[in-house]
Coordinates of C-alpha atoms and ligand atoms in Angstrom, one line a residue:
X15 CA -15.8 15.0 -2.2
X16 CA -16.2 11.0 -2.4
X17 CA -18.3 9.8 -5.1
X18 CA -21.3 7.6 -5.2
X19 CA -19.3 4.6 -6.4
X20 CA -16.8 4.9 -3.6
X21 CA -19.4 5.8 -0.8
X22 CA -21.4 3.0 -2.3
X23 CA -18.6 0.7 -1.8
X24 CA -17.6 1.9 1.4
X25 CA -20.8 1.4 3.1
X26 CA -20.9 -2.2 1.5
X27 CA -17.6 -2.8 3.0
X28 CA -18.7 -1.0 6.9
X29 CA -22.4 -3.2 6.6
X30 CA -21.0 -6.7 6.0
X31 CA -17.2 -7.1 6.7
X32 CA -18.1 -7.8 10.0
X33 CA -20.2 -10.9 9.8
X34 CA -17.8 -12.7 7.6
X35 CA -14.4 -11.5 9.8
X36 CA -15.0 -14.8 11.5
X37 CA -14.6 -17.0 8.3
X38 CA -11.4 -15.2 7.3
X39 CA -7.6 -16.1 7.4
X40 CA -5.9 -14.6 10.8
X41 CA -3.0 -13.1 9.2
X42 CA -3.1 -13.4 5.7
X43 CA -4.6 -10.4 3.7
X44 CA -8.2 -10.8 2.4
X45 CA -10.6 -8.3 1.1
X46 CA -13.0 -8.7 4.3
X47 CA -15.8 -9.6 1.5
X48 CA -15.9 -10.3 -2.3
X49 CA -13.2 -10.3 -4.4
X50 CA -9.4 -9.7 -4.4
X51 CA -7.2 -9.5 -6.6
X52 CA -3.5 -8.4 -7.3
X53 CA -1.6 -6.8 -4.9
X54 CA -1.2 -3.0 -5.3
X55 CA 0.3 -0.1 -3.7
X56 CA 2.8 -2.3 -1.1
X57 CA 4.4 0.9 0.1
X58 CA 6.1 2.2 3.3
X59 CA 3.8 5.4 4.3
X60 CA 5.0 7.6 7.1
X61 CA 5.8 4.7 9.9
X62 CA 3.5 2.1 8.3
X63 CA 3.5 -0.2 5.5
X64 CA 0.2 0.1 3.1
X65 CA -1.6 -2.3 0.6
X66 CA -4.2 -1.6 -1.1
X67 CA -5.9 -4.7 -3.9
X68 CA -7.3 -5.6 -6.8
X69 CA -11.0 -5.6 -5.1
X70 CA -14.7 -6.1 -6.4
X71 CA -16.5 -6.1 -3.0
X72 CA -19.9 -7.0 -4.4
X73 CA -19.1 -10.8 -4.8
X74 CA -16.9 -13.7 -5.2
X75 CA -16.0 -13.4 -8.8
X76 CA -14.0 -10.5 -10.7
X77 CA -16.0 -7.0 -11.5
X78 CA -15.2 -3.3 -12.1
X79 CA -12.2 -3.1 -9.8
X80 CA -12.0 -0.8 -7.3
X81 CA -8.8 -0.5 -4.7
X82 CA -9.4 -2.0 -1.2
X83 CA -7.0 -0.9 1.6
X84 CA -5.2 -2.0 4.6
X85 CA -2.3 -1.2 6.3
X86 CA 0.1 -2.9 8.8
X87 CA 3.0 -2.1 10.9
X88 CA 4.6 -5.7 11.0
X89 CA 3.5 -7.7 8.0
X90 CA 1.4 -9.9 9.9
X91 CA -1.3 -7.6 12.3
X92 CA -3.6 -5.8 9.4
X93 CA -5.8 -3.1 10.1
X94 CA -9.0 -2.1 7.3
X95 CA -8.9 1.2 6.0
X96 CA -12.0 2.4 3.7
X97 CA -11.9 1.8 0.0
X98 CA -9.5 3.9 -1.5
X99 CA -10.5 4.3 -4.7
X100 CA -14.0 3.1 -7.7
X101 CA -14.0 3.1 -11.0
X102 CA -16.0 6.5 -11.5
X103 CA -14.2 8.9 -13.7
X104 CA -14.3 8.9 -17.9
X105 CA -11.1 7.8 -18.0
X106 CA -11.2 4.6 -15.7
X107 CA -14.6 3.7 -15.9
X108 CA -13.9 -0.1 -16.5
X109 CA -11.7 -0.3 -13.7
X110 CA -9.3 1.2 -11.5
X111 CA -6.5 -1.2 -12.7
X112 CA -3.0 -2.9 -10.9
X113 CA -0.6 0.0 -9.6
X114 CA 1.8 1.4 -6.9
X115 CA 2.3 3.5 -4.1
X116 CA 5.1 6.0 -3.3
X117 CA 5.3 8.6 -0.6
X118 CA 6.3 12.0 -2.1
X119 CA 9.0 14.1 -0.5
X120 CA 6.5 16.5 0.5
X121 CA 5.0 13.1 2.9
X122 CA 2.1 13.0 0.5
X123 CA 1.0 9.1 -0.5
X124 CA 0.9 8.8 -4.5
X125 CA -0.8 6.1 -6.0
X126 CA -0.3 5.2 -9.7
X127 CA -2.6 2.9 -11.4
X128 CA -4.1 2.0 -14.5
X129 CA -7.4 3.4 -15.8
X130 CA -9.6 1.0 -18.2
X131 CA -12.3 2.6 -20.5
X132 CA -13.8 0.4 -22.5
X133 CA -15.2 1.7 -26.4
X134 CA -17.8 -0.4 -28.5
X135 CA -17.1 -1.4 -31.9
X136 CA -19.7 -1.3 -34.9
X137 CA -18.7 -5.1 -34.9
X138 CA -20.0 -5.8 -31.0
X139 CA -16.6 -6.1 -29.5
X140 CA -15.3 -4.2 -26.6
X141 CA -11.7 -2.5 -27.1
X142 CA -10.3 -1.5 -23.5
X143 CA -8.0 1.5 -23.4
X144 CA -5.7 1.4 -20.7
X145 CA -3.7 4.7 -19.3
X146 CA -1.4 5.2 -16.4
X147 CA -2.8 7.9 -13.6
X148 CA -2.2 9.1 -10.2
X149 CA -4.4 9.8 -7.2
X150 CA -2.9 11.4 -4.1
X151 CA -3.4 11.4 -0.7
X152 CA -2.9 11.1 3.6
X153 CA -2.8 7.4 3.7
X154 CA -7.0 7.3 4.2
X155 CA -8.6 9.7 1.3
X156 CA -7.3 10.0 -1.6
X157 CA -8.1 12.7 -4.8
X158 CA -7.2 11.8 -8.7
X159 CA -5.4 13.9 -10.0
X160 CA -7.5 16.4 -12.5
X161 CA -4.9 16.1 -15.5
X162 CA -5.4 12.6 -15.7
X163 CA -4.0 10.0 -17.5
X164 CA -0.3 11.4 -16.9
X165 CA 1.2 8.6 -19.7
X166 CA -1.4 8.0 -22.8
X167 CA -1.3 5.6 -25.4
X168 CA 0.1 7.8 -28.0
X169 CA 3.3 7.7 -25.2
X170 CA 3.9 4.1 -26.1
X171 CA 6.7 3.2 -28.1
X172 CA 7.5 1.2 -31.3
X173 CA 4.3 0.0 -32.3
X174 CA 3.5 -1.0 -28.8
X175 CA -0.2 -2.1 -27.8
X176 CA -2.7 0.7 -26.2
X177 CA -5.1 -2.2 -25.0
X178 CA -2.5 -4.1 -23.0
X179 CA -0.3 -1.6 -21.7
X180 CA -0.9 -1.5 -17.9
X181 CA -0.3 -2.0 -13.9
X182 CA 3.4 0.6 -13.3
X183 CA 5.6 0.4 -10.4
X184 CA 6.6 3.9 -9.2
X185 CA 9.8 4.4 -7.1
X186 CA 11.7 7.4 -6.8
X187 CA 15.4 7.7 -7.2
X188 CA 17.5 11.0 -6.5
X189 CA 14.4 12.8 -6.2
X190 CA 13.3 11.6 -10.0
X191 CA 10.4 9.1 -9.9
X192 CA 10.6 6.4 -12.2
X193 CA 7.9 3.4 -13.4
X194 CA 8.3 -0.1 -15.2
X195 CA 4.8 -0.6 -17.0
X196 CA 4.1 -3.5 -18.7
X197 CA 2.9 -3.6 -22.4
X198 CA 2.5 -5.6 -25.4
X199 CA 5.3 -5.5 -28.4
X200 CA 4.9 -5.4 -31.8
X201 CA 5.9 -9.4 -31.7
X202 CA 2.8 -9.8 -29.6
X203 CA 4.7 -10.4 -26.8
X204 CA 5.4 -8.9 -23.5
X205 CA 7.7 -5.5 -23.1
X206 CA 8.3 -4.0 -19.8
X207 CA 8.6 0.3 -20.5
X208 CA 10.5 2.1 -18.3
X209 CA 9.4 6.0 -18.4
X210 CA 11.0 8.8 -16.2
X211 CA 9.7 11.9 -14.2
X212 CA 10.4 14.6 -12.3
X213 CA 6.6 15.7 -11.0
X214 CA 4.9 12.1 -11.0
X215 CA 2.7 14.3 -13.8
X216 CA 4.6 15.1 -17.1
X217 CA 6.3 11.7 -18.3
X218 CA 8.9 10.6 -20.8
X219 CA 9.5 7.5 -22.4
X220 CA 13.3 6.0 -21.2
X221 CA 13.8 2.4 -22.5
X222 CA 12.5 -0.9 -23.1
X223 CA 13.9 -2.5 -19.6
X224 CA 13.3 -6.0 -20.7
X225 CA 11.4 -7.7 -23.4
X226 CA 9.8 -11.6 -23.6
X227 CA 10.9 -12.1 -27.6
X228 CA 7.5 -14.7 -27.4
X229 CA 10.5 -17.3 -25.4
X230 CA 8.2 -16.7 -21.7
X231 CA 4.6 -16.6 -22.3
X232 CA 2.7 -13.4 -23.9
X233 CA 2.1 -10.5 -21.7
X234 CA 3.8 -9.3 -19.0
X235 CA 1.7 -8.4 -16.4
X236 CA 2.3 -6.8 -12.9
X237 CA 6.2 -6.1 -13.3
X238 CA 8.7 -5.0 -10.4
X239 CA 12.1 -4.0 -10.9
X240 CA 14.5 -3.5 -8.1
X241 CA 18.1 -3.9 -6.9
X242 CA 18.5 -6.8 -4.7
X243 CA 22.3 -7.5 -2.8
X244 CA 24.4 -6.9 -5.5
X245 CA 21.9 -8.4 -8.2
X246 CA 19.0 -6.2 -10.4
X247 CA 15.5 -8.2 -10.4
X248 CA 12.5 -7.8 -12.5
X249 CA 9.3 -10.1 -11.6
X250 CA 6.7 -10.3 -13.7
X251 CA 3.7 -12.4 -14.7
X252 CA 3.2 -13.6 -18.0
X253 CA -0.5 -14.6 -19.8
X254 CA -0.7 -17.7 -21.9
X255 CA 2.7 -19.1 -20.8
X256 CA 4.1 -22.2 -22.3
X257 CA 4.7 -24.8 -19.9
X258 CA 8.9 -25.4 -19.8
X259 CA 10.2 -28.0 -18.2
X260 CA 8.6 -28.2 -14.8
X261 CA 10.4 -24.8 -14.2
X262 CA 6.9 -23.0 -15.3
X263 CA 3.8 -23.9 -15.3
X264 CA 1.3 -23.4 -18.6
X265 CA -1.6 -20.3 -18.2
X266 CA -1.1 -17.3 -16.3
X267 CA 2.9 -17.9 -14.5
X268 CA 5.2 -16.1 -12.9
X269 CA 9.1 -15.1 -13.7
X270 CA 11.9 -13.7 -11.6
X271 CA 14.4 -12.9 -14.2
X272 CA 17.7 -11.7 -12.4
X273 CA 21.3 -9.8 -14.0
X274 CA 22.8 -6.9 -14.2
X275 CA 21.1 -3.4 -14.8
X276 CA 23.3 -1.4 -17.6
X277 CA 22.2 2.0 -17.0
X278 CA 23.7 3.5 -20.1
X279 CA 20.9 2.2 -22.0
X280 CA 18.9 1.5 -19.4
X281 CA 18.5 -2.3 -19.6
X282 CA 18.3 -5.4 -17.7
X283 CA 21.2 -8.1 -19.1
X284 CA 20.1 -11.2 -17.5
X285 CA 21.7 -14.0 -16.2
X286 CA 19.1 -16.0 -15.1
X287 CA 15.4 -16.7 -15.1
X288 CA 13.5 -18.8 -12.5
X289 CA 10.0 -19.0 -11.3
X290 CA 9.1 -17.0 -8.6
X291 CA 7.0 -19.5 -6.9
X292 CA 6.2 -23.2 -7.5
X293 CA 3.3 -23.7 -6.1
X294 CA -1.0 -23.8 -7.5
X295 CA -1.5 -20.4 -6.0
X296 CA 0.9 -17.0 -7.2
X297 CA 0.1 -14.3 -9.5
X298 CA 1.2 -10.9 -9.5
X299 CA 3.4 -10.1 -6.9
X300 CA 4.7 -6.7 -5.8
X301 CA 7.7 -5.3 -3.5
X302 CA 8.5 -2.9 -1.2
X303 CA 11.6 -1.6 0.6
X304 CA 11.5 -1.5 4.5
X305 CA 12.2 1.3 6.0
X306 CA 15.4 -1.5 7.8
X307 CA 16.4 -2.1 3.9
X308 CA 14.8 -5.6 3.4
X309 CA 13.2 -5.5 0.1
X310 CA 9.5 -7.6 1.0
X311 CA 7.0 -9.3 -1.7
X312 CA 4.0 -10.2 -1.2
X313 CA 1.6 -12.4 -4.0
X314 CA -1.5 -12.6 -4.8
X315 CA -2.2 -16.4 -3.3
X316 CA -4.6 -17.5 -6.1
X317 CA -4.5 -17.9 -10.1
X318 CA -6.5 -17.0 -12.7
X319 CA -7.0 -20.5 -14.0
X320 CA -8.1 -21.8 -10.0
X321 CA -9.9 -18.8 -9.0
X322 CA -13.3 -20.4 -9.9
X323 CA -12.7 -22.6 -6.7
X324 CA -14.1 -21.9 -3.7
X325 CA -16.7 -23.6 -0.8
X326 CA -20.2 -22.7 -1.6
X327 CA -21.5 -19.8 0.6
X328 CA -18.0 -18.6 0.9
X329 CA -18.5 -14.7 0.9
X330 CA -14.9 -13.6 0.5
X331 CA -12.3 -15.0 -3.0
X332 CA -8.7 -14.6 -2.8
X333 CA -5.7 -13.8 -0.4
X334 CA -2.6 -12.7 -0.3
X335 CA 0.7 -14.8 1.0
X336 CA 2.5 -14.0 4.1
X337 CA 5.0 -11.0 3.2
X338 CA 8.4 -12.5 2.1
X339 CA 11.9 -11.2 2.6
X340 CA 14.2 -11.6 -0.5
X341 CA 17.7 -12.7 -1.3
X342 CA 20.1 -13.1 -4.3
X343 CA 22.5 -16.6 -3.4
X344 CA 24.2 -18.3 -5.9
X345 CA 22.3 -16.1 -8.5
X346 CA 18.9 -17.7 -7.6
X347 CA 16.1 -15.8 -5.7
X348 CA 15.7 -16.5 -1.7
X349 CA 12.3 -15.9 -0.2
X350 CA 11.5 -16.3 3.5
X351 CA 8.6 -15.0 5.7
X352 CA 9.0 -12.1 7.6
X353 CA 11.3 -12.1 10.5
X354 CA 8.3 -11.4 12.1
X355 CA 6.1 -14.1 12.0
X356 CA 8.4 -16.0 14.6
X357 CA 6.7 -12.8 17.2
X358 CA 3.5 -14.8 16.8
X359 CA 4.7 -18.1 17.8
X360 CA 3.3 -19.6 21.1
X361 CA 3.6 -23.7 22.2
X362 CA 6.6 -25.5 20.6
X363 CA 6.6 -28.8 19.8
X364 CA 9.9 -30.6 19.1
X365 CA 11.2 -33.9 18.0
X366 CA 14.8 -35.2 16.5
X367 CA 15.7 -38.4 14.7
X368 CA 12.2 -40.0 15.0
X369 CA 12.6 -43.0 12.2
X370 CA 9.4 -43.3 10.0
X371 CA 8.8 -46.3 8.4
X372 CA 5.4 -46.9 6.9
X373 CA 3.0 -44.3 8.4
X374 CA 3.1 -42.4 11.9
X375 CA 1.8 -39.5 14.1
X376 CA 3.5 -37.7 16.6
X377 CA 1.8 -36.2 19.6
X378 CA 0.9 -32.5 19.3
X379 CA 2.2 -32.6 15.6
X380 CA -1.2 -30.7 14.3
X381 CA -2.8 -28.0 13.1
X382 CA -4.2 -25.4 10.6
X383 CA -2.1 -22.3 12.0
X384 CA 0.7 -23.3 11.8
X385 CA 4.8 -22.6 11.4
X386 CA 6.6 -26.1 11.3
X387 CA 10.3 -27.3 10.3
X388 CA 10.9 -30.7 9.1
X389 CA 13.7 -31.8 8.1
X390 CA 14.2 -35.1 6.1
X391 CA 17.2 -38.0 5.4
X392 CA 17.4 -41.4 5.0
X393 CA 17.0 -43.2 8.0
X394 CA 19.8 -46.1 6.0
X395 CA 22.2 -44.8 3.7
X396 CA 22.6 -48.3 1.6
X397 CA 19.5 -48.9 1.2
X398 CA 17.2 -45.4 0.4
X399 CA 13.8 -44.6 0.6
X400 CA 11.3 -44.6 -2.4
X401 CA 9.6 -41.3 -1.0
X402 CA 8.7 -39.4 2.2
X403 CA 5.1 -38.3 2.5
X404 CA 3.2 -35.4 4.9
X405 CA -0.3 -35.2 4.8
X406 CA -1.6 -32.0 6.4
X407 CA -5.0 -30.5 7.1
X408 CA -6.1 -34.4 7.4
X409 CA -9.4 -36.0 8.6
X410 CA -11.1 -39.0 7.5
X411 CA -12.1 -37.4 4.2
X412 CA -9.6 -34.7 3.3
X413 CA -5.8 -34.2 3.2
X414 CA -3.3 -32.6 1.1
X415 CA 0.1 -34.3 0.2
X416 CA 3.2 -33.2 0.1
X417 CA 5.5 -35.6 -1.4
X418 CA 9.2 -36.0 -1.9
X419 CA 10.9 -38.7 -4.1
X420 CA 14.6 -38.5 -3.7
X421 CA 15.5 -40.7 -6.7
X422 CA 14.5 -38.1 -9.1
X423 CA 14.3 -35.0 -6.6
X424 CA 10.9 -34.1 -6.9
X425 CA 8.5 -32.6 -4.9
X426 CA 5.0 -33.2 -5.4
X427 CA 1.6 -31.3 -3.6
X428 CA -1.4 -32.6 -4.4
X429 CA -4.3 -31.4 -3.0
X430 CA -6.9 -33.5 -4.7
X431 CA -9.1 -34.9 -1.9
X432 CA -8.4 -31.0 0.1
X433 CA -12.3 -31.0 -0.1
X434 CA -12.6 -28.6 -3.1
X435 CA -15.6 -28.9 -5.1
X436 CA -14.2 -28.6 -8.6
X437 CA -12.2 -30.2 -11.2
X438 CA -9.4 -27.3 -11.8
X439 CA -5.6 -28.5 -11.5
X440 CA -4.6 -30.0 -8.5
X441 CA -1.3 -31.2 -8.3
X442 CA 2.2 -29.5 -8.9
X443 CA 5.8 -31.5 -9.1
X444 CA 8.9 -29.2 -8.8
X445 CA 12.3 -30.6 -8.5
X446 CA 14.1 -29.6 -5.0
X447 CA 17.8 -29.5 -4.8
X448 CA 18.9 -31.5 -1.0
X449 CA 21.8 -30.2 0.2
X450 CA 24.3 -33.1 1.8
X451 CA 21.4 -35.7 1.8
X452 CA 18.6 -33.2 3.6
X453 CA 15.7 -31.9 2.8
X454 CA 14.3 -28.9 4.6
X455 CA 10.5 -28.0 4.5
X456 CA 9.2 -25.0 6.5
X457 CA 5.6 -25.3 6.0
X458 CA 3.1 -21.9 7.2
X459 CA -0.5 -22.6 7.7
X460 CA -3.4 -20.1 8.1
X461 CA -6.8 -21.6 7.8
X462 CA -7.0 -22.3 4.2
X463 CA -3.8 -22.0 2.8
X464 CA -0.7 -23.7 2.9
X465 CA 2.7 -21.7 2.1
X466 CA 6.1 -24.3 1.4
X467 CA 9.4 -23.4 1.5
X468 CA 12.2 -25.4 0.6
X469 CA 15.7 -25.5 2.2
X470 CA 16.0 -22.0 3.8
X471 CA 13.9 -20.6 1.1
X472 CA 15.3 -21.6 -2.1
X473 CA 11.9 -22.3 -3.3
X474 CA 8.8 -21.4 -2.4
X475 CA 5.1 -23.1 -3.6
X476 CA 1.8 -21.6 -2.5
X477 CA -1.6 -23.5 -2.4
X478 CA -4.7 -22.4 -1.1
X479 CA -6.8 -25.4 0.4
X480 CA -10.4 -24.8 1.6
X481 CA -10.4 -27.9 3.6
X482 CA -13.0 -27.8 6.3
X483 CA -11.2 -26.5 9.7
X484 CA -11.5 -29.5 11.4
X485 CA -9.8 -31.2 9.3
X486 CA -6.5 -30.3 11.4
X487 CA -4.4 -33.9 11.4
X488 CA -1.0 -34.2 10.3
X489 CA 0.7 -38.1 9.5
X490 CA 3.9 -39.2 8.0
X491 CA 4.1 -41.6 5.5
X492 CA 7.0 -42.9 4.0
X493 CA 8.1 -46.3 1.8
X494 CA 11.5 -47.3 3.5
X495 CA 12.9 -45.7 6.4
X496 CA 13.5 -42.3 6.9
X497 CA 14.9 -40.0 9.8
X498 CA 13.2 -36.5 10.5
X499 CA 13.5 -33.4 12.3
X500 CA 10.1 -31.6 13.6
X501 CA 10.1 -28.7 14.9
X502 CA 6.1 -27.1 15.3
X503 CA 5.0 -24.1 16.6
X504 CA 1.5 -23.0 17.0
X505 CA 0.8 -19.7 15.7
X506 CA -1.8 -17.3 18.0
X507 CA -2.8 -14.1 16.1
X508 CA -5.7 -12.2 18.0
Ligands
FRU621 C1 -3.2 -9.3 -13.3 C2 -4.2 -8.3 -13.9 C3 -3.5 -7.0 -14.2 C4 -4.7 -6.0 -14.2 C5 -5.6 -6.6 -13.1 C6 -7.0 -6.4 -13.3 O1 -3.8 -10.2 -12.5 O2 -4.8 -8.8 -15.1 O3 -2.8 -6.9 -15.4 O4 -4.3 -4.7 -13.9 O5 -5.3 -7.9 -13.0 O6 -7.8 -6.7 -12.2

């Protein structure tokens, strides 16, 4: 039996989806119409991949979340699936929270999630209780689970928070399915619970996995834990983060912390901590393992602090980025698109050692779906260039910039004058490491986004740009001379 919230939003979905499918990405993930959100649910499920998100279908701004679904064989080619789940039971009537996905030996799907009910004070405020629960089903309908929540507040440890104590990653290990959930300490800071099953029902508290000590931000939201080449890796998102260095951003960030898992105690000894992604545009981002072993993320391309920003009469908000394979090198986080992209790629356009000085074109160098290579040095090693510029999504009004300034080795994306109609932040600088003089940019374009990564994927920065679409110029602009490397392919996604 479907209830009226989820038939409601079902029919919503069937009656207007198709009239904006036109205005939409071509292969990055978008709720169709209204609102998205977090990733959720990025699970392999019988021979496909799921995703479900973060969704408010009923207009461009956040509401009562409900999960939207999708599902993919490749990553790129997406194919809608009905709302999976509304906010209609007691227990997550304020929302149907970030979660999960597994698929149960028995070939079952099991989603995990966080239910949000909200209680009234006598003093007018809203306090929102947040437990963990399951819904299961064939990879289309899915039931909750009767006995819901399966972990309640009075299963949080040590003082922990019961109003910020959400959005578990399920996995299963040796047939015993485990979840990281992220929760609020007694130092006000963020605390990332790891709890233990054998039945996805009855759970038990196992450790604290990793905890912020108020030294990254507030709460953690959205974590993922996971083994990666010979490394352990948490990411997580943390609220009201302090900006440090230009390593993270202030507001609502994102950390990769990366060491060694001790599972006597059941804890993450870390050896280093990075950003995730240096970009305007990343929140929340959750992995999956292939079915070929590559362990995939995908983010939610948006923030909370630019989410406000969008064309008027736009009737979808938010996207996802392109699916990402990830590394361990050097005990820093690699990120690439999916192998699969390149299956998508049709005319090639190619140039070696073309020496820009001052500002250029090159023929067929253009585009807003896009997968190009450049590849930058000096063009005279005695005397070097100030900095290297790429404007993209150009026309005689817009562009974005993507900057590079080799005397201090810092990248800078500005997307100012990208068309958008309000004053959020704009601009991010992130330093770049060249390797032997070079720097290598792999830029991914689909309609309104632009996705950067730097030197094989040491970095990544996501933007979202909603720059009219004919606005498709690209120039090169540099101050002193400079040798590059283009290679461009147009991308064709039917
Ligand atoms: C992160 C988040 C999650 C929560 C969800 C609500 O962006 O705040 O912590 O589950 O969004 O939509």
């Amino acid at each position: 039996m479907i209830s009226k919230k989820l038939q409601r939003a079902r029919d919503f979905e069937k009656k207007y989806i198709p009239y904006v499918e036109e205005e939409l990405p071509k292969f990055h993930v978008t709720g169709g119409i209204g609102w998205i959100n977090d990733p959720n649910g990025f699970s392999a499920y019988k021979d496909e991949y799921h995703l479900f998100y973060q969704y408010y279908p009923y207009d461009v701004k956040w509401g009562p979340m409900h999960w939207g679904h999708v599902k993919t064989k490749d990553f790129i080619k997406w194919e809608r699936i009905p709302v999976a789940m509304a906010p209609d039971q007691d227990y997550d009537k304020d929302g149907v929270f970030s979660g999960s996905a597994v698929e149960m030996p028995d070939g079952r799907h099991l989603l995990m999630y966080t239910g949000v009910r909200n209680v009234r004070r006598r003093n007018g405020k809203l306090e929102s209780f947040q437990t963990q629960c399951i819904a299961i089903g064939d990879g289309v309908n899915y039931k909750k689970y009767d006995g819901n929540p399966v972990i309640r507040g009075d299963q949080v440890p040590d003082n922990g928070s019961v109003n910020d104590f959400r959005d578990p990653k399920i996995w299963m290990e040796d047939g015993i399915y485990y979840a990281v959930i992220g929760n609020r300490a007694e130092d006000d800071s963020g605390t990332i619970l790891l709890y233990q099953s054998k039945d996805a029902v009855n759970w038990e508290f196992v450790s604290h996995l990793a905890s912020c000590h108020n030294q990254y931000g507030k709460m953690w939201e959205c974590p993922d834990f996971f083994s990666l080449d010979d490394k352990h890796v948490i990411l997580t998102s943390p609220q009201e983060m302090k900006s440090l260095g230009l390593e993270f951003h202030p507001g609502n960030a994102n950390v990769c912390l990366i060491g060694t898992y001790d599972r006597d105690i059941h804890h993450l000894m870390r050896e280093n901590v990075q950003a995730i992604d240096y970009g305007l545009d990343f929140y929340a981002p959750q992995t999956l393992l292939a079915k070929d072993g590559r362990r995939i993320m995908i983010g939610w391309m948006q923030n909370w602090e630019t989410s406000g920003s969008h064309l008027q009469n736009q009737r979808f908000l938010g996207q996802m980025t392109i699916p990402r394979e990830l590394h361990i090198k050097d005990g820093r986080l690699f990120q690439n698109p999916v192998r699969e992209l390149e299956n998508y790629r049709t005319i090639k356009t190619a140039y070696k050692n073309v020496l820009i000085s001052g500002e250029s074109t090159l023929p067929g160098i253009s585009g807003r779906y896009i997968d190009m290579t450049i590849t930058i040095r000096p063009g005279n090693e005695s005397v070097m260039y100030k900095w290297f510029k790429i404007n993209v999504a150009r026309d005689g009004e817009c562009h974005t910039s993507i900057r590079f300034k080799p005397e201090t080795n810092l990248m800078r994306v500005d997307r100012t004058q990208s068309g958008l109609p309000c004053d959020i932040v704009h601009m991010r600088d992130f330093p770049v490491y060249p390797r032997n003089g070079q720097i290598k940019l792999r830029l991914i374009m689909d309609r309104y986004s632009l996705e950067i990564f730097v030197n094989d994927g040491e970095q990544a920065a996501s933007f979202v740009i909603y720059t009219p679409l004919d606005a498709k110029y690209i120039n090169f602009i540099s101050d002193g001379s400079v040798l590059i490397d283009v290679e461009k392919y147009d991308l064709e996604i039917d």
